[in-house]
Tab-separated table of C-alpha atoms in Angstrom:
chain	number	residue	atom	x	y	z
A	1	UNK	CA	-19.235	28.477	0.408
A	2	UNK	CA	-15.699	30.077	1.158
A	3	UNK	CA	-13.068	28.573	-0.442
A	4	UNK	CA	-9.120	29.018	0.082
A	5	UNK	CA	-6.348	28.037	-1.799
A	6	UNK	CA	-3.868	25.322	0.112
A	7	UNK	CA	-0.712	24.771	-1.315
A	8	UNK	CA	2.166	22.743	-0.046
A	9	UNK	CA	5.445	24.179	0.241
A	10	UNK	CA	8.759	23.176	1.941
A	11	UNK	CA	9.223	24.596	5.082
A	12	UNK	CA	11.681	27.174	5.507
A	13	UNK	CA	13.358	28.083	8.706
A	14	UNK	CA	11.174	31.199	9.772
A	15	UNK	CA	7.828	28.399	9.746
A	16	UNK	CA	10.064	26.993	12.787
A	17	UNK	CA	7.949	29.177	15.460
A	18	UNK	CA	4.689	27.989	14.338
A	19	UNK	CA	5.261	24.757	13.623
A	20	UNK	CA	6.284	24.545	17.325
A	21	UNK	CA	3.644	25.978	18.107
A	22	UNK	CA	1.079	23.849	15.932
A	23	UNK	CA	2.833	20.648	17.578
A	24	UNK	CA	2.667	21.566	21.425
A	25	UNK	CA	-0.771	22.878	21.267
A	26	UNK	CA	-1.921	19.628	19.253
A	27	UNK	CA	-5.051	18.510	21.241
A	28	UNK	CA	-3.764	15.018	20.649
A	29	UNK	CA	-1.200	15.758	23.132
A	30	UNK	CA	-4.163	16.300	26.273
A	31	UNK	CA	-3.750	14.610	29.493
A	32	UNK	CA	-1.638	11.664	29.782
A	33	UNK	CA	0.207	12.222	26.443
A	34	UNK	CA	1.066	15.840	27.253
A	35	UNK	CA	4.297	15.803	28.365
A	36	UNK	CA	5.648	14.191	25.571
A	37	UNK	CA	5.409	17.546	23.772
A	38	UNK	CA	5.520	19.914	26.823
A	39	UNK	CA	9.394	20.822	25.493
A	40	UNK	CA	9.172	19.888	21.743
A	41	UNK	CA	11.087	22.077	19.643
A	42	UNK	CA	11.169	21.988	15.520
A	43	UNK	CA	13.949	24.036	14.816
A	44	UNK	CA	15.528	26.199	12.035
A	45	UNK	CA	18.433	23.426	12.450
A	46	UNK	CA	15.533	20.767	12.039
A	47	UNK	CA	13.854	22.371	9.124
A	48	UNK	CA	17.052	22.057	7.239
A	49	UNK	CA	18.475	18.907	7.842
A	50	UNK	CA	15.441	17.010	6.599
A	51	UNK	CA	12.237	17.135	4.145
A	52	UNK	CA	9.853	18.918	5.788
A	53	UNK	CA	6.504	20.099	4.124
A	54	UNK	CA	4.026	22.643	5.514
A	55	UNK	CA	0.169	22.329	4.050
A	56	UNK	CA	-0.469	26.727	4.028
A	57	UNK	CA	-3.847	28.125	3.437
A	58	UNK	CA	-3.186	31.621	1.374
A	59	UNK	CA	-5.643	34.464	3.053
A	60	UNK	CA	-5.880	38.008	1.792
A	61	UNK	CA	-4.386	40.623	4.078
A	62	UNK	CA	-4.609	44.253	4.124
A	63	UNK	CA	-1.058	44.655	3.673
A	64	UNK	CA	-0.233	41.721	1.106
A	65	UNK	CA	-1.508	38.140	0.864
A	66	UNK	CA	-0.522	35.991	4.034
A	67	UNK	CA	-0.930	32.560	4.868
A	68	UNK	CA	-1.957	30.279	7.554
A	69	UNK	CA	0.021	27.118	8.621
A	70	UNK	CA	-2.583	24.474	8.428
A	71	UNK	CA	-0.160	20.968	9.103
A	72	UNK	CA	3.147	19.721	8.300
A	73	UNK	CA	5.152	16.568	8.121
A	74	UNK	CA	8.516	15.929	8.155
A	75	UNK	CA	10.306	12.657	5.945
A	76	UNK	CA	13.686	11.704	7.186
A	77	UNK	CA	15.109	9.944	4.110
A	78	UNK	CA	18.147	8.017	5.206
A	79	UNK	CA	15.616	6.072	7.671
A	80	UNK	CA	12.725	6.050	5.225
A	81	UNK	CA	10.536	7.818	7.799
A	82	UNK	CA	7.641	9.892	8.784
A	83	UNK	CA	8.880	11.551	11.400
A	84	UNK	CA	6.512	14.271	12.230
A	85	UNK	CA	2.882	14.750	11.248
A	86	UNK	CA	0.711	17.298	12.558
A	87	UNK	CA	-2.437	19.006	11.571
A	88	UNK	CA	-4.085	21.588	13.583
A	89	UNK	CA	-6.846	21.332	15.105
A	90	UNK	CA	-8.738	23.583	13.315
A	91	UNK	CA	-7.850	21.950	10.209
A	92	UNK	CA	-8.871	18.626	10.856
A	93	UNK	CA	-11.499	17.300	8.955
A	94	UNK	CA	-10.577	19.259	6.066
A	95	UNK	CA	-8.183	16.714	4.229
A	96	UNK	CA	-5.197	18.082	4.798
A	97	UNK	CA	-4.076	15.217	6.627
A	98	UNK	CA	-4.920	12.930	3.224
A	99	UNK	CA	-3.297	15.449	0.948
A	100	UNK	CA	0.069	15.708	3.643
A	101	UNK	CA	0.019	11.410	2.878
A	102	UNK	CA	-0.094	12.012	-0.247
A	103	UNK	CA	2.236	14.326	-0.437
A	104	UNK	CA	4.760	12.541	1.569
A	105	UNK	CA	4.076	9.501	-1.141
A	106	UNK	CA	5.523	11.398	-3.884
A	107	UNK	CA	8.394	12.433	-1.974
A	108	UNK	CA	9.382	8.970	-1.244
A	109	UNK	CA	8.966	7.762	-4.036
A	110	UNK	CA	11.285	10.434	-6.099
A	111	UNK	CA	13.779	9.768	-3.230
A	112	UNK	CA	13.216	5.546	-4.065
A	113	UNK	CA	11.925	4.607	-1.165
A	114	UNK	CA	10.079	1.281	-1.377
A	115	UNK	CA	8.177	2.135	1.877
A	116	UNK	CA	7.882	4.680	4.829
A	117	UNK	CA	8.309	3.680	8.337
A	118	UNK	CA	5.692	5.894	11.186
A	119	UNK	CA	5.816	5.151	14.841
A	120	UNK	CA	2.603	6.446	15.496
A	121	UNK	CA	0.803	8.426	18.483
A	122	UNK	CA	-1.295	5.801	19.684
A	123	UNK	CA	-4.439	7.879	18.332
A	124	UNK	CA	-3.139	8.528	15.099
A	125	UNK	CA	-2.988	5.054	14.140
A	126	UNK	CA	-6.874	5.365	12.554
A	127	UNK	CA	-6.071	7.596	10.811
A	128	UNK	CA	-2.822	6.191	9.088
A	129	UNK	CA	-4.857	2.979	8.938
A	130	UNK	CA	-6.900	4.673	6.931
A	131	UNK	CA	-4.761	6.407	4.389
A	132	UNK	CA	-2.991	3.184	3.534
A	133	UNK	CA	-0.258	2.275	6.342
A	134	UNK	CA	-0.095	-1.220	7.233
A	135	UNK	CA	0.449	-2.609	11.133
A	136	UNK	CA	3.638	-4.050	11.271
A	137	UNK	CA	4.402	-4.187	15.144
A	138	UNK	CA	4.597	-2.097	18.220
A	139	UNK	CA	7.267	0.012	19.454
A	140	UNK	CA	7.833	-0.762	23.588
A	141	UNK	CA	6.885	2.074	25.548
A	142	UNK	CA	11.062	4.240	26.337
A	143	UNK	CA	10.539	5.839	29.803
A	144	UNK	CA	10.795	8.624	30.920
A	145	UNK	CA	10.070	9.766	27.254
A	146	UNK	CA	7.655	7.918	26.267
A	147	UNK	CA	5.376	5.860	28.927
A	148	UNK	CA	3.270	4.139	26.348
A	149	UNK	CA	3.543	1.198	23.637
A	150	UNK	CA	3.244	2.352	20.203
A	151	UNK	CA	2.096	1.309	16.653
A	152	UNK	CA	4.706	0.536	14.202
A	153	UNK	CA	3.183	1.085	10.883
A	154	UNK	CA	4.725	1.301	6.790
A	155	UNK	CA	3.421	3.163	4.189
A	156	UNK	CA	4.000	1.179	0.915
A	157	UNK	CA	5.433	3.608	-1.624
A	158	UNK	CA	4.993	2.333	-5.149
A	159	UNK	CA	6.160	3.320	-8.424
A	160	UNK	CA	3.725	5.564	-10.961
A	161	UNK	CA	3.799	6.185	-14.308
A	162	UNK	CA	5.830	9.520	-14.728
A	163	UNK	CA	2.795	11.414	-16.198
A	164	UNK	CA	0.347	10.188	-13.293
A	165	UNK	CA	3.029	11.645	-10.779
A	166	UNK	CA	3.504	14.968	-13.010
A	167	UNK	CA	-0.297	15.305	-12.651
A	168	UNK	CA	-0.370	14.543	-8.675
A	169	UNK	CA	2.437	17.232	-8.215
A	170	UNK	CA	-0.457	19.718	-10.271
A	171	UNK	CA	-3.053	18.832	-7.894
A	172	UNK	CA	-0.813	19.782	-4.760
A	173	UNK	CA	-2.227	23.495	-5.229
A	174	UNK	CA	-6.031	23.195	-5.260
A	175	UNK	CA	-9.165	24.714	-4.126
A	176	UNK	CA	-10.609	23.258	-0.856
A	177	UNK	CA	-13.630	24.861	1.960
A	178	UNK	CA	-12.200	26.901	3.546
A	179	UNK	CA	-10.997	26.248	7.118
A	180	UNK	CA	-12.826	28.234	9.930
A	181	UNK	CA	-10.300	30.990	11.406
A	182	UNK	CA	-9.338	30.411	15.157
A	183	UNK	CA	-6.870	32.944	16.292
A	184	UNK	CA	-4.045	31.961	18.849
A	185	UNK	CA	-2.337	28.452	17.427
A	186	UNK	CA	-0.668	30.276	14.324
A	187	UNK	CA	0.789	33.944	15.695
A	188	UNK	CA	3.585	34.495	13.144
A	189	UNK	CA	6.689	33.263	12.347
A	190	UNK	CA	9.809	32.730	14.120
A	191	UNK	CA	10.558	31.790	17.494
């Protein structure tokens, strides 16, 4: 089997265009849920006013090596929270998600957070359920925003002994299957 190398990097303001475009073509976002990111914008402005992390897939190019945005999540550390997590649909499946957790984790915990806050998309809350976030309430639904309740969930972020966190930062670059190419969601950067 194919494999590719995924690495994560912080974002830099040229990733703005795709990562706009990875969020507002999220297929989490169908039907009733749409319009809360019919509009959504993650700017340069964005990019630098907070830690935020894009999961990239390096492919070979005939001009250079490239790479394809495969998710991203944003920490906002003066509120101890995850405020943006996407991965595309493509990618799902593939672990990123687990590894953008993890990620996030490590960042916390070198900025001494105890634990990290998500509001979650009422269908992501499996999924954080299942990467360690605890329930710890619901968030009333805000119209015209947002129509819907939400989960209110913490991810406990707990101390490690320094060389178990030097050898997690190691393991952020690793092989994994490669993930199937579907053109359209990730055209290039800048928007």
């Amino acid at each position: 089997m194919q494999r590719g190398v995924v690495r994560i990097r912080r974002a830099v303001g040229r990733d703005a265009g795709r990562l706009t475009r990875l969020v507002r073509s999220s297929r989490a976002y169908e039907g009733r849920y749409a319009s809360m990111v019919a509009g959504y914008r993650v700017g340069p402005d964005y990019i630098e006013a907070h830690r935020v992390f894009v999961a990239v897939e390096e492919i070979p190019g005939d001009e250079g090596p490239g790479e394809r945005v495969l998710g991203f999540y944003s920490l906002l550390v003066e509120a101890a929270e995850l405020d943006l997590m996407f991965v595309s649909d493509q990618a799902q499946g593939y672990g990123i998600g687990r590894r953008l957790v993890e990620h996030m984790r490590g960042e916390a915990r070198r900025a001494g957070m105890g634990g990290v806050r998500v509001v979650s998309h009422p269908p992501a809350e499996g999924f954080y359920l299942s990467v360690g976030a605890r329930p710890v309430g619901t968030v009333p639904a805000n119209p015209p925003a947002v129509m819907w309740d939400r989960p209110e969930l913490v991810f406990p972020v707990v101390s490690e002994v320094p060389e178990v966190a030097e050898v997690a930062e190691v393991a952020a670059v690793t092989e994994v299957p490669a993930v199937p190419v579907v053109p359209v969601v990730d055209g290039g950067a800048g928007e």
